[in-house]
XYZ file of C-alpha atoms in Angstrom:
386
model
C 94.767 226.327 12.503
C 97.637 224.298 11.047
C 97.039 221.603 13.657
C 93.393 221.367 12.637
C 94.398 221.044 8.977
C 96.875 218.289 9.815
C 94.268 216.521 11.938
C 91.659 216.714 9.188
C 94.162 215.558 6.524
C 95.239 212.662 8.761
C 91.644 211.615 9.328
C 90.799 211.920 5.651
C 93.866 209.819 4.714
C 92.900 207.172 7.291
C 89.313 207.078 6.034
C 90.505 206.850 2.420
C 92.783 203.882 3.155
C 90.024 202.194 5.162
C 87.642 202.665 2.223
C 90.240 201.249 -0.180
C 90.741 198.203 2.037
C 86.973 197.725 2.333
C 86.477 197.880 -1.444
C 89.395 195.514 -2.046
C 87.954 192.952 0.410
C 84.462 193.289 -1.074
C 85.601 192.801 -4.665
C 87.903 189.906 -3.712
C 84.989 188.085 -2.071
C 82.809 188.608 -5.151
C 85.527 187.451 -7.576
C 86.468 184.358 -5.518
C 82.919 182.955 -5.444
C 83.061 179.325 -6.791
C 80.557 179.672 -9.619
C 81.709 178.368 -13.063
C 78.316 178.573 -14.736
C 77.560 180.864 -17.662
C 75.753 183.458 -15.519
C 78.441 183.245 -12.796
C 81.269 183.917 -15.266
C 79.342 186.801 -16.776
C 78.731 188.343 -13.343
C 82.410 187.863 -12.424
C 83.490 189.707 -15.596
C 81.187 192.614 -14.693
C 82.615 192.726 -11.146
C 86.182 192.781 -12.500
C 85.337 195.593 -14.930
C 83.801 197.600 -12.093
C 86.833 196.891 -9.902
C 89.194 198.177 -12.622
C 87.129 201.371 -12.909
C 87.173 201.879 -9.122
C 90.949 201.288 -9.016
C 91.434 203.932 -11.707
C 89.343 206.411 -9.711
C 91.263 205.541 -6.544
C 94.603 206.128 -8.285
C 93.400 209.550 -9.426
C 92.286 210.292 -5.858
C 95.687 209.256 -4.440
C 97.536 211.474 -6.915
C 95.262 214.369 -6.007
C 95.858 213.748 -2.278
C 99.640 213.764 -2.769
C 99.411 217.043 -4.660
C 97.327 218.563 -1.850
C 99.888 217.409 0.737
C 102.689 218.984 -1.277
C 100.774 222.266 -1.543
C 100.040 222.263 2.196
C 103.715 221.626 3.044
C 104.825 224.480 0.801
C 102.298 226.818 2.417
C 103.540 225.934 5.910
C 107.159 226.414 4.863
C 106.333 229.840 3.431
C 104.562 230.796 6.661
C 107.581 229.789 8.789
C 109.956 231.737 6.553
C 107.734 234.794 6.921
C 107.823 234.422 10.721
C 111.631 234.245 10.648
C 111.762 237.394 8.509
C 109.548 239.212 11.028
C 111.781 238.067 13.912
C 114.821 239.622 12.218
C 113.314 243.139 12.405
C 115.343 245.150 15.060
C 112.374 247.359 15.942
C 110.539 244.481 17.644
C 110.869 244.565 21.384
C 112.452 241.745 23.293
C 109.178 241.101 25.136
C 107.198 240.612 21.960
C 110.010 238.481 20.577
C 109.959 236.250 23.625
C 106.177 235.902 23.422
C 106.300 235.014 19.729
C 109.166 232.632 20.385
C 107.217 230.859 23.118
C 104.143 230.617 20.909
C 106.216 229.326 18.051
C 107.961 226.776 20.297
C 104.584 225.601 21.567
C 103.324 225.247 18.016
C 106.421 223.308 17.028
C 106.013 221.020 20.012
C 102.368 220.353 19.120
C 103.343 219.747 15.528
C 106.041 217.307 16.615
C 103.535 215.482 18.812
C 101.151 215.170 15.867
C 103.973 213.887 13.701
C 104.846 211.395 16.418
C 101.258 210.102 16.418
C 101.201 209.790 12.647
C 104.726 208.366 12.180
C 105.624 206.138 15.122
C 108.767 204.893 13.386
C 110.309 208.410 13.717
C 110.490 208.419 17.514
C 114.204 209.141 17.628
C 113.872 212.121 15.328
C 110.993 213.484 17.414
C 113.109 213.154 20.594
C 115.892 215.169 18.955
C 113.475 217.942 18.058
C 112.073 217.959 21.571
C 115.611 218.455 22.926
C 116.100 221.327 20.516
C 112.828 222.864 21.676
C 113.938 222.573 25.321
C 117.234 224.253 24.432
C 115.357 227.012 22.622
C 113.079 227.522 25.601
C 116.124 227.711 27.956
C 117.839 230.196 25.702
C 114.752 232.402 25.707
C 114.501 232.237 29.504
C 118.181 233.203 29.930
C 117.648 236.242 27.724
C 119.748 235.377 24.766
C 120.004 237.900 22.058
C 117.570 238.020 19.192
C 120.309 237.110 16.698
C 121.018 233.817 18.467
C 117.283 233.112 18.680
C 116.861 233.797 14.981
C 119.822 231.507 14.237
C 118.279 228.725 16.317
C 114.922 229.269 14.634
C 116.589 229.121 11.242
C 118.200 225.829 12.188
C 114.859 224.527 13.445
C 113.103 225.684 10.279
C 115.772 224.147 8.055
C 115.634 220.858 9.950
C 111.842 220.988 9.900
C 111.994 221.631 6.171
C 114.275 218.616 5.786
C 111.946 216.546 7.950
C 108.920 217.629 5.894
C 110.846 216.863 2.745
C 111.736 213.397 4.061
C 108.150 212.876 5.118
C 106.914 213.907 1.682
C 109.455 211.594 0.076
C 108.247 208.752 2.277
C 104.656 209.621 1.438
C 105.562 209.682 -2.256
C 107.357 206.358 -1.941
C 104.397 204.797 -0.117
C 102.027 206.151 -2.749
C 104.321 204.850 -5.489
C 104.432 201.448 -3.819
C 100.659 201.485 -3.538
C 100.428 202.453 -7.195
C 102.815 199.643 -8.166
C 100.790 197.157 -6.128
C 97.607 198.498 -7.709
C 99.104 198.219 -11.191
C 100.231 194.667 -10.431
C 96.741 193.803 -9.236
C 95.315 195.515 -12.306
C 97.532 193.440 -14.618
C 96.525 190.297 -12.742
C 92.877 191.281 -13.037
C 93.256 192.014 -16.747
C 94.761 188.555 -17.231
C 91.920 187.006 -15.261
C 89.394 189.049 -17.258
C 90.947 187.819 -20.517
C 90.798 184.232 -19.227
C 87.184 184.699 -18.188
C 86.361 186.186 -21.591
C 87.992 183.164 -23.219
C 85.966 180.811 -21.009
C 82.834 182.834 -21.771
C 83.516 182.549 -25.492
C 84.007 178.777 -25.185
C 80.786 178.537 -23.169
C 78.930 180.482 -25.891
C 80.306 178.101 -28.533
C 79.201 175.087 -26.476
C 75.736 176.595 -26.004
C 75.393 177.231 -29.748
C 76.530 173.685 -30.534
C 74.103 172.194 -28.011
C 71.274 174.314 -29.405
C 72.010 173.184 -32.963
C 72.138 169.546 -31.784
C 68.863 170.024 -29.944
C 67.194 171.537 -33.023
C 68.447 168.637 -35.182
C 67.244 166.074 -32.614
C 63.832 167.722 -32.401
C 63.551 167.741 -36.193
C 64.509 164.053 -36.398
C 62.054 163.226 -33.637
C 59.251 165.116 -35.408
C 59.983 163.323 -38.680
C 60.140 159.961 -36.907
C 56.913 160.705 -35.067
C 55.136 161.653 -38.313
C 56.370 158.471 -40.029
C 55.336 156.304 -37.076
C 51.921 157.966 -36.874
C 51.272 157.465 -40.592
C 52.418 153.844 -40.510
C 50.415 153.059 -37.369
C 47.283 154.631 -38.871
C 47.750 152.613 -42.061
C 48.291 149.359 -40.154
C 45.315 150.104 -37.938
C 43.066 150.566 -40.981
C 44.394 147.324 -42.459
C 43.723 145.482 -39.198
C 40.138 146.778 -39.052
C 39.539 145.709 -42.663
C 40.999 142.277 -41.922
C 38.761 141.958 -38.860
C 35.659 142.623 -40.924
C 36.810 140.219 -43.633
C 37.580 137.478 -41.094
C 34.147 137.886 -39.492
C 32.463 137.559 -42.894
C 34.598 134.523 -43.783
C 33.775 132.853 -40.466
C 30.048 133.307 -41.156
C 30.430 131.851 -44.644
C 32.478 128.953 -43.308
C 29.900 128.222 -40.628
C 27.106 128.219 -43.220
C 29.163 125.995 -45.550
C 29.761 123.509 -42.726
C 26.052 123.424 -41.920
C 25.153 122.920 -45.574
C 27.774 120.169 -45.909
C 26.354 118.318 -42.913
C 22.861 118.749 -44.331
C 23.920 117.348 -47.758
C 25.575 114.349 -46.091
C 22.287 113.522 -44.360
C 20.439 113.794 -47.679
C 22.979 111.498 -49.371
C 22.566 108.920 -46.604
C 18.795 109.017 -46.966
C 19.078 108.667 -50.746
C 21.348 105.670 -50.348
C 18.800 104.103 -48.054
C 16.099 104.790 -50.623
C 18.263 103.190 -53.340
C 18.674 100.086 -51.215
C 14.928 99.979 -50.617
C 14.284 100.457 -54.323
C 16.562 97.560 -55.157
C 14.519 95.314 -52.978
C 11.436 96.095 -55.009
C 10.262 93.299 -57.230
C 9.013 95.374 -60.047
C 11.749 96.238 -62.432
C 9.898 99.185 -63.805
C 9.501 100.671 -60.421
C 13.085 99.851 -59.632
C 14.252 101.414 -62.863
C 12.076 104.468 -62.380
C 13.237 104.904 -58.819
C 16.811 104.333 -59.872
C 16.637 106.921 -62.610
C 15.099 109.454 -60.276
C 17.586 108.576 -57.609
C 20.510 108.831 -60.014
C 19.384 112.180 -61.355
C 18.780 113.403 -57.832
C 22.134 111.995 -56.767
C 23.920 113.712 -59.658
C 22.265 116.973 -58.756
C 23.289 116.577 -55.127
C 26.810 115.607 -56.223
C 27.127 118.811 -58.258
C 25.897 120.864 -55.313
C 28.364 119.049 -53.064
C 31.261 119.845 -55.435
C 30.246 123.490 -55.524
C 30.121 123.603 -51.724
C 33.503 121.879 -51.497
C 34.942 124.455 -53.918
C 33.452 127.256 -51.825
C 34.849 125.662 -48.666
C 38.307 125.463 -50.296
C 38.197 129.165 -51.222
C 37.114 130.059 -47.696
C 39.914 127.956 -46.246
C 42.464 129.745 -48.454
C 41.155 133.145 -47.367
C 41.172 132.008 -43.737
C 44.770 130.796 -44.109
C 45.767 134.166 -45.551
C 44.121 135.994 -42.692
C 45.743 133.706 -40.109
C 49.070 134.961 -41.430
C 48.107 138.502 -40.287
C 49.795 138.022 -36.826
C 53.096 137.722 -38.679
C 52.510 141.200 -40.115
C 51.620 142.445 -36.642
C 54.823 140.877 -35.315
C 56.851 142.744 -37.955
C 55.112 145.991 -36.976
C 55.885 145.290 -33.318
C 59.556 144.732 -34.226
C 59.643 148.084 -36.040
C 58.060 149.803 -33.016
C 60.626 148.179 -30.705
C 63.425 149.380 -33.011
C 62.056 152.930 -32.953
C 61.736 152.727 -29.139
C 65.328 151.578 -28.713
C 66.628 154.304 -31.079
C 64.691 157.050 -29.271
C 65.862 155.719 -25.872
C 69.482 155.965 -27.031
C 68.962 159.550 -28.180
C 67.283 160.412 -24.862
C 70.164 158.811 -22.923
C 72.683 161.056 -24.735
C 71.217 164.051 -22.872
C 70.416 166.150 -25.984
C 66.616 165.672 -25.814
C 64.358 167.789 -23.496
C 62.346 166.061 -20.780
C 58.972 167.132 -22.237
C 59.820 165.698 -25.647
C 61.092 162.480 -24.013
C 57.808 162.063 -22.080
C 55.751 162.769 -25.208
C 57.642 160.154 -27.284
C 57.411 157.565 -24.473
C 53.639 158.090 -24.107
C 53.092 157.834 -27.875
C 55.063 154.574 -28.110
C 53.131 153.065 -25.186
C 49.823 153.939 -26.881
C 51.111 152.397 -30.111
C 52.014 149.162 -28.331
C 48.600 148.992 -26.663
C 46.917 149.516 -30.036
C 48.953 146.676 -31.570
C 48.161 144.374 -28.637
C 44.447 145.168 -28.973
C 44.589 144.373 -32.684
C 46.483 141.102 -32.182
C 44.904 137.959 -33.713
C 45.021 134.615 -31.788
C 43.686 131.112 -32.656
C 40.240 130.212 -31.285
C 39.454 127.015 -29.387
C 35.901 126.745 -30.745
C 36.346 127.999 -34.289
C 39.012 128.534 -36.884
C 40.028 132.035 -35.635
C 38.822 134.757 -33.328
C 39.834 138.377 -32.818
C 41.086 139.648 -29.469
């Protein structure tokens, strides 16, 4: 029965230490994963917290196991002392005493073999106990008296008690060493947890700062986009109005040119008529024709001056409109400045990709609109719209 208890306790201790080693390896692998991201640090902190909790539970389990071993050793010592007390009774026959002694020696031998399996470093001590067992067996075979047998058993029990005490002390020392190692690891883990918490706090601060920068950049981009949209719409309306005005001025200029050419032909014909009238012999006819020609010529001269004044006004308006490409050039410079500024903000890495694509597309459309509204000189007329 005692052997079965020792076997079960030995197996349970072995399984416990194997489980502890398995958990230590598992947690070490999880903690040593090279992941410095925000989620990785957070997961590592959780693993360390869980490891600390498991180490606390394992320490409690080790203390409980030591207490159980102490209780079991005390129970076995009490049982051996009771057997010695029974052997001291003089009413027990020598045959029964020999049988009990043999059984007890066999139990001690089995116990020593189990101890030898568990504690290989105690081979010398086990050999000494085996010699004592052989001596005890020889003394029983030679028929020694019960007093001598009891004395030998007392010595064996006392030495066994000392051995159990030494074994318990070694077990306590090993448990204490394990506890010290565990506490050292726990302190190291607490330091690492504090460092990870510090890194996590710094990462949170960086995330907040980046978010605030992103919000400010998005606000600036929205304001810039609204200003650009309003200015482009205004310039587009101005360009359309200038197109209509230029078309009307070109029609008026074309009509004025045609009328000017027509008046020149009339003046030439009148001059010819004046020359013909001068060749007339009759003065009255000449005078009459001259008066009519002069009045007609004055009338034509007035019309010609009016047309020239109209042509001058049209030329001034046309000159003003031909200066419109300069305004378009200034608008194009402003668009290029906005494009360069937005490109610099995008290159800093604080602007999302979707917003960057949206701004780029809007600026390209704005450039195309300006190019479509560009005014160039015409080869056949004063100006044409492209």
